[in-house]
Coordinates of C-alpha atoms and ligand atoms in Angstrom, one line a residue:
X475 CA 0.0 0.0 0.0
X476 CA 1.5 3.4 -0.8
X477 CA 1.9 5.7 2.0
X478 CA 1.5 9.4 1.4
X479 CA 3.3 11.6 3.7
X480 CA 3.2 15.5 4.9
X481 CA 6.5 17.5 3.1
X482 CA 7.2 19.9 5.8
X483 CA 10.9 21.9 5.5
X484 CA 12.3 19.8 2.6
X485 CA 11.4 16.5 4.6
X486 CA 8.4 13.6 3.8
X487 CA 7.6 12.9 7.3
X488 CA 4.4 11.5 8.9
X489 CA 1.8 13.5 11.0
X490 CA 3.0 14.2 15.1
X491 CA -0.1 12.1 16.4
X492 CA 0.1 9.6 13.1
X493 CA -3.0 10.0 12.0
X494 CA -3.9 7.9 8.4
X495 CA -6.7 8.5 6.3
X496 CA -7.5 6.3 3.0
X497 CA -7.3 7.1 -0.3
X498 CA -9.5 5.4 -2.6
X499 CA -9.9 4.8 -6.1
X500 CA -12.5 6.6 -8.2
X501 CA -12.4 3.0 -10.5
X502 CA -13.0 0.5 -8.1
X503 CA -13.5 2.5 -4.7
X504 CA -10.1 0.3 -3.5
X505 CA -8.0 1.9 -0.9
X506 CA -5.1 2.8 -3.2
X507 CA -3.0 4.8 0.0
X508 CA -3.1 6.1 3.2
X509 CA -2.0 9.1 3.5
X510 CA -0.8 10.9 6.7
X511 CA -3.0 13.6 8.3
X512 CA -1.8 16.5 9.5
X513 CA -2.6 18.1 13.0
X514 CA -2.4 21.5 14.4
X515 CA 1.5 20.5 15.7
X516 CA 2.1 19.8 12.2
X517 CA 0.5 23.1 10.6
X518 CA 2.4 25.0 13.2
X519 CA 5.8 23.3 12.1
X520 CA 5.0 24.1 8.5
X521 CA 3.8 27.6 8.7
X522 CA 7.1 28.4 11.1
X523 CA 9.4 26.1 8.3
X524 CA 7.7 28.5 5.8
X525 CA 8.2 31.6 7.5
X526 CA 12.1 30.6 8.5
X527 CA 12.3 30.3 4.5
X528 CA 11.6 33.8 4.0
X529 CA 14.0 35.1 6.0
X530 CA 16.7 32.4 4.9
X531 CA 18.6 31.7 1.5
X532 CA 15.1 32.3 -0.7
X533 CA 14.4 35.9 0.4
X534 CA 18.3 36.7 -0.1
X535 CA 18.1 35.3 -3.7
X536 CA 17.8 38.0 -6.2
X537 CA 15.0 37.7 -9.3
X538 CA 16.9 36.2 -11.7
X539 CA 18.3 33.2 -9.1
X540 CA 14.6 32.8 -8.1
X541 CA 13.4 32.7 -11.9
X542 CA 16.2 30.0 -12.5
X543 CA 15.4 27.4 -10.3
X544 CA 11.6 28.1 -11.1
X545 CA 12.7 27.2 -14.5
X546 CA 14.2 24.4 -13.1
X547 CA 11.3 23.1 -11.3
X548 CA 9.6 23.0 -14.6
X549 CA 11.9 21.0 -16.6
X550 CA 11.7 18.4 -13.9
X551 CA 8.4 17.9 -14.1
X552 CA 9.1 17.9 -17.8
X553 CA 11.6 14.9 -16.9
X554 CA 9.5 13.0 -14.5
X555 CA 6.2 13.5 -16.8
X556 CA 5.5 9.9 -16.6
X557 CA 5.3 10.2 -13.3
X558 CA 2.9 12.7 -13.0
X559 CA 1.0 11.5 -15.1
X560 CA 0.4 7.8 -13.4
X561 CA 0.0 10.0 -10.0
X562 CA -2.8 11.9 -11.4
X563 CA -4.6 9.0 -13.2
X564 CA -4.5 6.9 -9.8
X565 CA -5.9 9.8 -8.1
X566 CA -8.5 10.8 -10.0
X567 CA -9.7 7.7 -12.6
X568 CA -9.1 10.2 -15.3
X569 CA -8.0 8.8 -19.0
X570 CA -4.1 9.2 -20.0
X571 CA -4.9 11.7 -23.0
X572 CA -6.3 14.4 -20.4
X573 CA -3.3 14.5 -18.1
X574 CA -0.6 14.4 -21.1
X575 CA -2.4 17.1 -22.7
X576 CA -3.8 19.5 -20.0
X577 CA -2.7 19.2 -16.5
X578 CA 0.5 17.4 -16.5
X579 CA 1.9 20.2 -19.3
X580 CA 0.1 23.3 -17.6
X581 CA 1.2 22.7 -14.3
X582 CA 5.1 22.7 -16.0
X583 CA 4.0 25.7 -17.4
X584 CA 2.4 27.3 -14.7
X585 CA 6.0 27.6 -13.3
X586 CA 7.8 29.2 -16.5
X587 CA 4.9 31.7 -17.7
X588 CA 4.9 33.7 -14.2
X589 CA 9.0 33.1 -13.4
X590 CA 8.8 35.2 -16.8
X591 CA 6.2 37.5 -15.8
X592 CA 8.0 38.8 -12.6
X593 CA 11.1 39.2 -14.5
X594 CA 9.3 41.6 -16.8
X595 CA 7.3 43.5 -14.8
X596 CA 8.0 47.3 -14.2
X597 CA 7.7 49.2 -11.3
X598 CA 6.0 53.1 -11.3
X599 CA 8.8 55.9 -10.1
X600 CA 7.2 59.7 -9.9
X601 CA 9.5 62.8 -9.5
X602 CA 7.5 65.4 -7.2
X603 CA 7.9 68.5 -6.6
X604 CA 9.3 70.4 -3.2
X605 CA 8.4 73.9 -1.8
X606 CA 12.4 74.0 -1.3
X607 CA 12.6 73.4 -5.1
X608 CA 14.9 70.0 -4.6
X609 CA 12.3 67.8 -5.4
X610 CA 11.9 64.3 -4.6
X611 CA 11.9 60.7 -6.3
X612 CA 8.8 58.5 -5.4
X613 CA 8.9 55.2 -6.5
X614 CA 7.6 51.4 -5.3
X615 CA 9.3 48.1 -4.8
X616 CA 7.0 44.8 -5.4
X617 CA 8.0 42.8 -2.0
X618 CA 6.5 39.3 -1.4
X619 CA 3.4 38.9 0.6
X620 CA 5.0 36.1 3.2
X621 CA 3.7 33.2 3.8
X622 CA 0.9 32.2 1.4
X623 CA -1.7 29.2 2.5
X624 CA -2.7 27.4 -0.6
X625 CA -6.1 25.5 -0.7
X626 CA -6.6 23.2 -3.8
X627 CA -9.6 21.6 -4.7
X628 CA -9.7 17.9 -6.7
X629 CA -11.1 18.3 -10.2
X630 CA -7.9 19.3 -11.9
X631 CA -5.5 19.1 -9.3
X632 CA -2.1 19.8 -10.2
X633 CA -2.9 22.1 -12.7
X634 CA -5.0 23.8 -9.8
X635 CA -2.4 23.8 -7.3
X636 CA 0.6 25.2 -9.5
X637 CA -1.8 28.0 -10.7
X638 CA -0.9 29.1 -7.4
X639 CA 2.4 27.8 -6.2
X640 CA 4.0 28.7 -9.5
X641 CA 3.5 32.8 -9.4
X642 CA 3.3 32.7 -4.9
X643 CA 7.0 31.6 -5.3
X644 CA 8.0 33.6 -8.4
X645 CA 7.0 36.7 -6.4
X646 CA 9.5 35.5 -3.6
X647 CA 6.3 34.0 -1.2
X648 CA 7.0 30.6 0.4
X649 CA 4.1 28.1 1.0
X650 CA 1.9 25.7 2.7
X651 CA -0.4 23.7 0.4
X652 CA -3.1 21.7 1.7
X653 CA -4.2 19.4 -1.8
X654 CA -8.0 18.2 -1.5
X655 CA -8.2 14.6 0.3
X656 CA -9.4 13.5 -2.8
X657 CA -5.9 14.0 -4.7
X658 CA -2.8 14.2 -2.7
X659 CA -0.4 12.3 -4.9
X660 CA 1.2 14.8 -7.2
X661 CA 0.9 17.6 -4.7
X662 CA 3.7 15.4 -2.6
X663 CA 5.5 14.5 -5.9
X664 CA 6.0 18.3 -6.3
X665 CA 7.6 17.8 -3.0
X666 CA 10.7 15.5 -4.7
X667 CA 10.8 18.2 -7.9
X668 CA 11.3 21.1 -5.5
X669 CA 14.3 19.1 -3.6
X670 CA 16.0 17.8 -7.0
X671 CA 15.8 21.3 -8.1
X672 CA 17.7 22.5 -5.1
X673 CA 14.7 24.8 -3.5
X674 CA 15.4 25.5 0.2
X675 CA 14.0 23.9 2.9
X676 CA 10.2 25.2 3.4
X677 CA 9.8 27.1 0.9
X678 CA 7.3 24.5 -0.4
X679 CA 5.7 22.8 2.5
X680 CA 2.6 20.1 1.8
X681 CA 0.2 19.3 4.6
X682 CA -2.6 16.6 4.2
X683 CA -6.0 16.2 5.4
X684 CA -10.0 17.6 5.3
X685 CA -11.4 20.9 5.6
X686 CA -13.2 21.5 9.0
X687 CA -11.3 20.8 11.8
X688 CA -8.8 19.8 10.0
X689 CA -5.3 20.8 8.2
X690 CA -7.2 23.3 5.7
X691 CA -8.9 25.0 8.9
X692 CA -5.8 25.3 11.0
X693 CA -4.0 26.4 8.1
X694 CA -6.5 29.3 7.8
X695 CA -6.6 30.1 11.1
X696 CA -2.8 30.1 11.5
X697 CA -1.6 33.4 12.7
X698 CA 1.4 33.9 10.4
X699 CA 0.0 33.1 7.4
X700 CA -0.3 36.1 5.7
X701 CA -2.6 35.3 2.4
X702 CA -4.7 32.5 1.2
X703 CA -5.3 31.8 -2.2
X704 CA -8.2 29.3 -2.5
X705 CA -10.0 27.0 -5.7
X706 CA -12.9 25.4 -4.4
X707 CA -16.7 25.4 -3.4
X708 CA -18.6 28.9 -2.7
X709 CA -20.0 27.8 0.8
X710 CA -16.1 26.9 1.6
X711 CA -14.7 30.1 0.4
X712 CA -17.1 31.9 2.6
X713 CA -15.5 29.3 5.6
X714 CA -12.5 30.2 4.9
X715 CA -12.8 34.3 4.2
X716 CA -14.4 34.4 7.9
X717 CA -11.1 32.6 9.3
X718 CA -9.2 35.1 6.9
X719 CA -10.7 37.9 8.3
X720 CA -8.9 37.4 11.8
X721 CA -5.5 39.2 11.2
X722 CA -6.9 41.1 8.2
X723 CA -5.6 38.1 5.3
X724 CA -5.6 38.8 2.1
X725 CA -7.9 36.2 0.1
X726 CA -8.2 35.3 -4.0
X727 CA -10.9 32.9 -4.2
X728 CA -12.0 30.8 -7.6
X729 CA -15.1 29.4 -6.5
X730 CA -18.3 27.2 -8.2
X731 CA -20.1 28.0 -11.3
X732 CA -23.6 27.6 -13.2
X733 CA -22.0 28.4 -16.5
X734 CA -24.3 28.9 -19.0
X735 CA -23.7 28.4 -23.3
X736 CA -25.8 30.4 -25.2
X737 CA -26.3 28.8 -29.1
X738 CA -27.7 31.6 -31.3
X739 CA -29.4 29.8 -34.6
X740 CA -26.6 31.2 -37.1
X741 CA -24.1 29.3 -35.2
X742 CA -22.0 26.8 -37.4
X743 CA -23.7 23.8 -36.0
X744 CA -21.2 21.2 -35.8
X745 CA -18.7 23.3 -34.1
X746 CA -21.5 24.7 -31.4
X747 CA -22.3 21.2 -30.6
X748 CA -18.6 20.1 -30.2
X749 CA -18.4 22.8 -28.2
X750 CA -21.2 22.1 -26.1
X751 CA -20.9 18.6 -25.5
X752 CA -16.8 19.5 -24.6
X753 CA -17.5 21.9 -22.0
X754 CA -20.5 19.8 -21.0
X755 CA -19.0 16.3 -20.3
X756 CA -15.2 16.7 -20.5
X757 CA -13.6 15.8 -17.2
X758 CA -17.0 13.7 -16.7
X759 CA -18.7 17.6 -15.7
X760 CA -15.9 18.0 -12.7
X761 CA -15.2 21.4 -14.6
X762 CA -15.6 24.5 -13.1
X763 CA -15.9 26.1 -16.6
X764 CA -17.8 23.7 -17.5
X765 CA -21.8 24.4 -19.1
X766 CA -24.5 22.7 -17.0
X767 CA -27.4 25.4 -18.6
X768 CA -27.4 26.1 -22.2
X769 CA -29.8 28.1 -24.2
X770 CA -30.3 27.6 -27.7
X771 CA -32.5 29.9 -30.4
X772 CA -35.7 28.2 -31.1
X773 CA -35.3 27.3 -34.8
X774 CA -32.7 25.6 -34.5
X775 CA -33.2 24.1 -31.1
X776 CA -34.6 20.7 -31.4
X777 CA -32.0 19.6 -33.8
X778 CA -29.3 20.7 -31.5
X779 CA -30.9 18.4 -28.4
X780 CA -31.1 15.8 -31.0
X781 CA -27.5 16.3 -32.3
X782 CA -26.2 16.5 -28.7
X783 CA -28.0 13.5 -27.5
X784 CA -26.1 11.6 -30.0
X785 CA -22.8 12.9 -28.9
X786 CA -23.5 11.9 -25.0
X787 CA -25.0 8.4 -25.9
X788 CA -21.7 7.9 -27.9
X789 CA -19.1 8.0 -24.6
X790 CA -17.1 5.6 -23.4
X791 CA -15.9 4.9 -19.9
X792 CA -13.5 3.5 -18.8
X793 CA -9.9 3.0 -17.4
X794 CA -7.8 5.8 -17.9
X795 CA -5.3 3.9 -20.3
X796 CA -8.3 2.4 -22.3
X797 CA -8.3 3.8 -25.4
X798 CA -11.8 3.3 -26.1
X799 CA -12.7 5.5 -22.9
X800 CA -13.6 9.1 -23.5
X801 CA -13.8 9.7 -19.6
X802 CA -13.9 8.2 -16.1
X803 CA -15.7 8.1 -12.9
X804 CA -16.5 10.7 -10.5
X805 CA -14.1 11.7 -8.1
X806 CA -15.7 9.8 -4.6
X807 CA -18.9 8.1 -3.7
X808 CA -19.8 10.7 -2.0
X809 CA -19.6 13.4 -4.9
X810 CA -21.6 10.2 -6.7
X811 CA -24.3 10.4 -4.2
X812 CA -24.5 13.9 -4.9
X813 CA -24.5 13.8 -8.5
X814 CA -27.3 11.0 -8.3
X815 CA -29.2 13.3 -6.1
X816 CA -29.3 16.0 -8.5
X817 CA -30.6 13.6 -11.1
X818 CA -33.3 12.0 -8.7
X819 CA -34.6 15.8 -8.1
X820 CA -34.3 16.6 -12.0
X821 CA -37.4 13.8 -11.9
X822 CA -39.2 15.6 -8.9
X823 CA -39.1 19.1 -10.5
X824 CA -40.5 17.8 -14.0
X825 CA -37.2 17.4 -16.3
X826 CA -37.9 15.9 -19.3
X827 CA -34.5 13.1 -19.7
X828 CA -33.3 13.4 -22.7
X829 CA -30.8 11.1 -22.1
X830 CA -28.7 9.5 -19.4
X831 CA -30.4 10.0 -15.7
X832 CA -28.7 6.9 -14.3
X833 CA -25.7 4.8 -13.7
X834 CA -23.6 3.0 -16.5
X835 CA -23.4 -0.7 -16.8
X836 CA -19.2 -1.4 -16.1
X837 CA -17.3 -4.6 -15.9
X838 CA -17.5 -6.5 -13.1
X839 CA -14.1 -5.0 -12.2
X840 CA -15.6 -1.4 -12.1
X841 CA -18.8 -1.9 -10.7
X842 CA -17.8 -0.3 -7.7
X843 CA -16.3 2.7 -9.3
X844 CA -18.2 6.1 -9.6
X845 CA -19.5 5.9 -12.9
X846 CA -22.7 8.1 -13.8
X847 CA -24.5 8.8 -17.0
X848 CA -24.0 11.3 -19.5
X849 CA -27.3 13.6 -18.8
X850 CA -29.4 15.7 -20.8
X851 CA -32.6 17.8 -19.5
X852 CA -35.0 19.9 -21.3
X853 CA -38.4 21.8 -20.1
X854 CA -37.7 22.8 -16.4
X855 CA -38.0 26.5 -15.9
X856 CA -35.1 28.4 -15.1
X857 CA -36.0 28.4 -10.5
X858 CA -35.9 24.9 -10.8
X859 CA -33.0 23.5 -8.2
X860 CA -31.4 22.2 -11.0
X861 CA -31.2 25.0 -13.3
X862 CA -29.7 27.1 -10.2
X863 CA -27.4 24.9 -8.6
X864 CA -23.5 23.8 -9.4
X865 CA -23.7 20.4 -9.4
X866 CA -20.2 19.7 -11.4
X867 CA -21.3 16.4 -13.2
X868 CA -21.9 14.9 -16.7
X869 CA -24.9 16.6 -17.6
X870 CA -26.6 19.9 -19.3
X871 CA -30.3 21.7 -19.3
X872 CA -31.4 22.9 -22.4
X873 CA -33.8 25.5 -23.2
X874 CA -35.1 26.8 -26.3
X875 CA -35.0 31.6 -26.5
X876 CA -35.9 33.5 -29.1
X877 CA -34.2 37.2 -28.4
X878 CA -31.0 38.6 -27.5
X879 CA -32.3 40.3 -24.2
X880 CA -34.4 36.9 -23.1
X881 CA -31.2 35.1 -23.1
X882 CA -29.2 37.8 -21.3
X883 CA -31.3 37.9 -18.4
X884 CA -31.5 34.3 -18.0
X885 CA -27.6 33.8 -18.2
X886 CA -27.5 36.6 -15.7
X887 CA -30.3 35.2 -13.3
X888 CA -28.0 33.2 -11.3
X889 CA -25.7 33.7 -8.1
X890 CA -22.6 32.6 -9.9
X891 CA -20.7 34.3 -12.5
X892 CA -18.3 32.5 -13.5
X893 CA -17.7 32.4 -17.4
X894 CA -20.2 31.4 -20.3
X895 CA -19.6 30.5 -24.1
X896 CA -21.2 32.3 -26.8
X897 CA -22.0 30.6 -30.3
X898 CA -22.8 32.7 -33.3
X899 CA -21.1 34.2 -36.4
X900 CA -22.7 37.4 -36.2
X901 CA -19.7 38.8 -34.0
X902 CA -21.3 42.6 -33.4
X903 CA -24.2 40.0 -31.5
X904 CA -21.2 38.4 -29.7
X905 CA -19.4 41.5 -28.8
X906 CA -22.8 42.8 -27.3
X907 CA -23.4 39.8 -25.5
X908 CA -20.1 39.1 -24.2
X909 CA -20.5 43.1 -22.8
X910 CA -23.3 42.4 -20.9
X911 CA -23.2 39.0 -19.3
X912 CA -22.5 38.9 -15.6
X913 CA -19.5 36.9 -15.6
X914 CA -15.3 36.8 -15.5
X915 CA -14.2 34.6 -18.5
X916 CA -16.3 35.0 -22.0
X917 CA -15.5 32.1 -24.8
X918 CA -16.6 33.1 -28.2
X919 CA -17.1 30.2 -30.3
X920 CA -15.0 28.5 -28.4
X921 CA -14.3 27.3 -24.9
X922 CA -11.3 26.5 -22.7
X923 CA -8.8 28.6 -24.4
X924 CA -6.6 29.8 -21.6
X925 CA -3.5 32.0 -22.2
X926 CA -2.0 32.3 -18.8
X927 CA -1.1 35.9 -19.1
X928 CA -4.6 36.9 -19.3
X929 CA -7.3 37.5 -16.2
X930 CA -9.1 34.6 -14.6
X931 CA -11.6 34.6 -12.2
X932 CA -15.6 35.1 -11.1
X933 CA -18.2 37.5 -11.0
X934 CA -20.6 37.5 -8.1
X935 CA -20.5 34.5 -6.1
X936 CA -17.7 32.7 -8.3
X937 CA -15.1 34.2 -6.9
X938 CA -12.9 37.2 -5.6
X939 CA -9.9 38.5 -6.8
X940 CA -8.3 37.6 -10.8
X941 CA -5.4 35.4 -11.3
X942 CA -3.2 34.8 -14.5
X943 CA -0.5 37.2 -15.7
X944 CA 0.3 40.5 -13.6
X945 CA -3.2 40.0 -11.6
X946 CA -1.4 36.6 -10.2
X947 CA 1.4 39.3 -9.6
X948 CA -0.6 41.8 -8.0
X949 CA -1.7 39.3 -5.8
X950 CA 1.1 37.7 -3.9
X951 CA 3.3 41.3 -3.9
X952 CA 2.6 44.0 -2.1
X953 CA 3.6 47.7 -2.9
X954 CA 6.5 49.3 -1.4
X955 CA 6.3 52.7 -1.5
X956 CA 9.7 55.0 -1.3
X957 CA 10.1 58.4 -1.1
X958 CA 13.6 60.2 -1.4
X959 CA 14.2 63.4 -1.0
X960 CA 16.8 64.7 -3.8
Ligands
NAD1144 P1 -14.2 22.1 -1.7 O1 -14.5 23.5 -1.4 O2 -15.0 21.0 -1.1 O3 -12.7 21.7 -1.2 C1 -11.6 22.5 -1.8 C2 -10.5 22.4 -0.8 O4 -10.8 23.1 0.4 C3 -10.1 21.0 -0.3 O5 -8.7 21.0 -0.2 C4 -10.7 20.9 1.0 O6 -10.1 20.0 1.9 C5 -10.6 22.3 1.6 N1 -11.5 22.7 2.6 C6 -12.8 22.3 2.7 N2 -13.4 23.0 3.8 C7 -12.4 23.8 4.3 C8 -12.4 24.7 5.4 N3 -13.5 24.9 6.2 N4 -11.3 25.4 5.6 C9 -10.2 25.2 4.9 N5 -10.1 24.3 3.8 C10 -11.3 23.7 3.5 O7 -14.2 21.9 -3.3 P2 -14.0 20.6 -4.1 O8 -15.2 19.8 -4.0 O9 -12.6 20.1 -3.8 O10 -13.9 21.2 -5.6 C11 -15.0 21.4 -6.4 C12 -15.4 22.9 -6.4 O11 -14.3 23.7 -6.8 C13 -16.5 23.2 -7.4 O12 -17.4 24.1 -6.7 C14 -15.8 23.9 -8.5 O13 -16.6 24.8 -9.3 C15 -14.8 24.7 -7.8 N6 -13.7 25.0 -8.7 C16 -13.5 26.3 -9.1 C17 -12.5 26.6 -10.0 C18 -12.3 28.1 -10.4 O14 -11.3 28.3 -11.0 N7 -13.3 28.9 -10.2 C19 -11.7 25.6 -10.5 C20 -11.9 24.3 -10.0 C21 -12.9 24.0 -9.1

């Protein structure tokens, strides 16, 4: 059985009290590891490792050292891809093709796109003027937050976790992660990486366990942790802002969405549905960008549930080195037992099934795994539960509009805002949608296209705070202000 341990000051070491939870596997629901929990002593040890870091070897190192063994850390994980790739597969059932060409890659990348950034980015210098006449130089220095408590969630998780890790320690930060229980296998691998590479001890620290009660609670409640950076549920970034606001912690929260696709009836048809049934299913729904509501113009709108239907009654499950598969299972039973619930209420409320609605009939061998059915719903109206609420599985409403302001105010009549995807090829419609839809990330005619220079993050309740390029900067810096008198 493997055995996951805590990385706390360049070490892998178990938790004080030795506390073990399981890891299971999203195939078969098989204990895969046990993985060592980490108590309040532990926190404590990181956080202090972490903040020892600062004022050690790493907050002596000037930019360019720092960007170099960031670029280092990248081409390790380059080196040990394989690697990475197994550890996110086992962890969360996943097939090959998704890790080799999204998360192993982007969480490499994640390292070299922002060790450029803060080697490019300027810094404002006024001259001012003095009643004596000498005048004066004012002008700011970007100086590293501290130490930054990163909180990872499990539906993309490397990727996820060096979104954050990669620009915290380009900006000079150190760290204490706390990966989801769900996924704590590359997290710790990062560990190895940052000790090939010849990071010092704890500037990287990893602590396991749960939320509540737990390593990610004392982690925000810690007092010398001086930012949180958060990917997760709403209701969990609302936990964690109330612990953040002891101490005055600065928070960036990505949080859930209700993401809605709008398909206007000029659309080029094919590529709307592709589109669709991608940001629909891919991941098996556990997408935050992902489209659970989708609005298509009337004409053309029974063809596209027809045309989509097809696509969803075409995937394949299965193991992540299959082939054949398309996707895997959820990530635990218990996110199962929510999805199911979601589709047991879609009944309740009136959902027409278009498709889907249950479980999948699996091998023998993966009958215990967390498989669920591609869904599709039509005619529920838009306060139904299921129209309103994330549930961040394989399935999609569809409703039929007919104007340009109808399907604004329905993309807008939710509490998240988190992105949406616009189909047409009437681009002065697109441009006046995109304007006026309540949300952080627009797609037009497409969806998923990230360029890590470039803003991400939610509207309303999908988050606080924008990541990516000089906003991941802005973030974990702060603004020194000096003023010398000439
Ligand atoms: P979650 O909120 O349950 O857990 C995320 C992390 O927070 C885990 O590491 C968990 O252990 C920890 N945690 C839970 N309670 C805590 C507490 N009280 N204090 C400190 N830490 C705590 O989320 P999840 O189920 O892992 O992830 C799915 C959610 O993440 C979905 O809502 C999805 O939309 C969202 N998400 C958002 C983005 C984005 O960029 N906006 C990206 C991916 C996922």
């Amino acid at each position: 059985m493997q055995q996951v341990k805590n990385f706390i000051n360049g070490e892998f070491v178990d938790g004080a009290d030795g506390k073990k939870f399981d890891k299971r596997s999203p195939l078969t629901n098989c204990v895969i590891a046990q993985v060592s929990e980490a108590g309040i002593a532990d926190v404590d040890k990181a956080v202090r490792a972490a903040r020892t870091a600062l004022q050690g070897e790493w907050g002596r190192l000037t930019t360019e050292q720092r960007v170099g063994l960031l670029y280092g850390v990248a081409d390790e994980i380059t080196r040990r891809f394989e690697d990475f790739v197994e550890a996110e597969m086992v962890d969360t059932g996943q097939p090959r093709h998704v890790m080799t060409h999204a998360f192993i890659p982007r969480g490499a990348a994640n390292f070299k796109v922002f060790a450029d950034a803060i080697k490019n980015v300027p810094s404002e210098s006024f001259q001012m003027a003095t009643p004596d006449g000498r005048g004066a130089l004012n002008y700011a220095i970007r100086v590293p937050k501290g130490v930054v408590g990163v909180i990872s969630p499990w539906n993309a998780p490397f990727l996820l976790m060096t979104w954050k890790v990669g620009p915290a320690l380009a900006c000079g930060n150190t760290v204490v992660v706390k990966p989801s229980e769900e996924t704590p296998l590359t997290t710790t691998l990062l560990g190895e990486v940052m000790n090939a590479v010849g990071i010092p001890k704890g500037v990287f620290n990893v602590i396991h366990g749960f939320g509540p009660n737990s390593a990610g609670e004392f982690l925000t409640q810690h007092p010398l942790i001086d930012a949180i950076t958060f990917t997760g549920e709403t209701r969990t970034g609302t936990a964690i802002m109330k612990a953040a606001a002891d101490g005055m912690r600065d928070v960036s929260f990505e949080l859930g969405g209700k993401n809605a696709g709008i398909v206007f009836a000029d659309a080029d048809f094919d590529e709307a549905v592709d589109g669709i049934f991608r940001s629909a299913f891919l991941n098996t729904g556990q997408v935050c960008l992902g489209t659970e509501r989708v609005y298509v113009q009337r004409p053309i709108f029974e063809r596209f549930v027809a045309a989509l239907k097809l696509r969803a009654e075409a995937v394949k499950f299965g193991r992540p080195d299959d082939k054949n598969a398309d996707y895997g299972p959820l990530i635990s039973a218990e996110h199962k037992q929510k999805v199911l619930g979601y589709y047991a209420k879609a009944v309740a409320e009136g959902a027409t099934i278009v498709t889907g609605g249950g479980v999948p009939n699996m091998p023998a061998d993966l009958a215990d795994g967390h498989w669920v059915q591609p869904t599709i719903w039509t005619d529920l109206p838009e306060t139904a539960t299921l129209v309103r609420e994330e549930i961040f599985g394989p399935c999609c409403h569809l409703r039929a509009f007919d104007s340009e302001d109808e399907v604004i105010s329905m993309a807008n009549a939710n509490d998240y805002g988190l992105s949406t995807t616009i189909w047409t090829t009437n681009l002065a419609c697109a441009h006046r949608v995109a304007a006026r839809v309540e949300v952080g990330i627009t797609w037009i005619n497409s969806w998923f296209l990230r360029d890590l220079r470039t803003a991400f993050g939610g509207s309303k309740q999908s988050g606080i705070g924008r990541e990516g390029g000089v906003h991941s900067l802005e973030f974990y810096t702060e603004t020194r202000n000096i003023c010398v008198k000439l």
